[in-house]
Every structure is written in structure tokens, then in C-alpha cells.
XYZ file of C-alpha atoms in Angstrom:
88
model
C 0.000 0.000 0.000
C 2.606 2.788 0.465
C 3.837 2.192 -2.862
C 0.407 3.499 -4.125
C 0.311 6.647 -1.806
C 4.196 7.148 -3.412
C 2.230 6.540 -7.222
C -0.698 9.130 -6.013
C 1.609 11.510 -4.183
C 3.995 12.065 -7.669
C 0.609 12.440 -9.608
C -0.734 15.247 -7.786
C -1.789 18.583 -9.787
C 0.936 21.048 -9.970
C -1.154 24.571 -9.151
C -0.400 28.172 -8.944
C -2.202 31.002 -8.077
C -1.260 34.609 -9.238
C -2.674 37.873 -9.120
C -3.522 39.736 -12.475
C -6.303 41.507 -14.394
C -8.853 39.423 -16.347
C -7.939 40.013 -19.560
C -4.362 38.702 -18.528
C -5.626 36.159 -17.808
C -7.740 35.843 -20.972
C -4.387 36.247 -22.833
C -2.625 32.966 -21.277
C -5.507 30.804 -22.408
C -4.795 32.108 -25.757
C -1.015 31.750 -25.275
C -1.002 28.517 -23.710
C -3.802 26.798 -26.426
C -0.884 28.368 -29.385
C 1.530 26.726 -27.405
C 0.473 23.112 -27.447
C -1.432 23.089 -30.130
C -5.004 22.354 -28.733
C -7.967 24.087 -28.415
C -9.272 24.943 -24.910
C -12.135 23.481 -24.009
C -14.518 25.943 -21.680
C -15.930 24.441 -18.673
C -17.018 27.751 -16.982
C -18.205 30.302 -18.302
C -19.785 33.236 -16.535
C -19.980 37.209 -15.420
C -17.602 36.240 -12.649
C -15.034 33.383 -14.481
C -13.766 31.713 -17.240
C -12.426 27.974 -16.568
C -10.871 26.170 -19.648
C -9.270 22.749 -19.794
C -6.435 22.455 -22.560
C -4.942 18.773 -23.244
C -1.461 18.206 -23.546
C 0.640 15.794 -24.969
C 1.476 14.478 -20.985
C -1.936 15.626 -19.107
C -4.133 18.789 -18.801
C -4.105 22.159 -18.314
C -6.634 24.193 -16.428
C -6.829 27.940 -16.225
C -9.686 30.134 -14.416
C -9.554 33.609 -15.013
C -11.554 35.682 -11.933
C -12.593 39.120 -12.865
C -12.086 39.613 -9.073
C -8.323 39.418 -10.799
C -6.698 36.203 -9.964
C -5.992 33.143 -12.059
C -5.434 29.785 -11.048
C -2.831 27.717 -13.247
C -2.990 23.547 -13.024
C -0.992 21.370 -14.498
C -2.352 17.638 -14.164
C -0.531 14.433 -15.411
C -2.726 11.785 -16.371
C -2.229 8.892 -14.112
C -0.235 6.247 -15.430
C -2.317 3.288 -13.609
C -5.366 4.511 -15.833
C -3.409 3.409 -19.041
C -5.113 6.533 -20.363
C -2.978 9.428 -22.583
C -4.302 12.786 -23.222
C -7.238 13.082 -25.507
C -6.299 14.545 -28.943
């Protein structure tokens, strides 16, 4: 069993959080999409926030943009034991 809490621990979402005006953070999404290629795919969309998820070639990306001016930046691997890669 500690093996898989070693497995789960080195899995874990990388996240940062940084202060910066919406439209920043608008501009990252845009950035980051160019960068890898993909298209983001909007999960949250609102007067308050815009959440995308944007695949890469070794997990996810996830950016929410708060018009309160913060944005939250995680990178998640997918996990090995699912046999799974990245959808393209």
C-alpha cells in the first residue's frame, strides 16, 4: 500500500495562483492553447469566471480567469495506472 500513496503523491496537480487583471488572464488561455497546439475546451463560463481545460501531450491544463483578478494555473498528469494518454 505505500507504494500506491508514493504513485498518487507524484501524480498530484501542480497549481499556482497569481494575481492579475482578467484580460491577462484571458491572454494565457490564448497563449497557452498556441503553445500546445489544442484548443481549450470551456468548462465555466460566466460574469464572474472563465475555466478552460487544454490537453497536452502528458496531461491537462486548467486555467480560471476571476474578474475579481486572480488566475489559477494547473498542471495535471494523467495517471499512469489509468493506461489513459491525453485526448487529442
Amino acid at each position: 500500500m505505500a507504494s500506491l500513496g508514493a504513485a498518487a503523491h507524484a501524480e498530484e496537480a501542480n497549481t499556482r495562483v497569481a494575481a492579475m487583471p482578467y484580460s491577462d488572464c484571458l491572454s494565457i488561455i490564448t497563449e497557452t492553447a498556441q503553445e500546445t497546439g489544442e484548443a481549450p475546451v470551456q468548462t465555466v463560463s460566466n460574469d464572474d469566471e472563465t475555466t478552460v481545460r487544454i490537453n497536452a501531450s502528458d496531461g491537462f491544463v486548467t486555467v480560471s480567469c476571476s474578474r475579481s483578478g486572480r488566475m489559477v494555473l494547473t498542471k495535471s498528469p494523467v495517471p499512469a495506472a489509468a493506461g489513459q494518454t491525453a485526448a487529442r
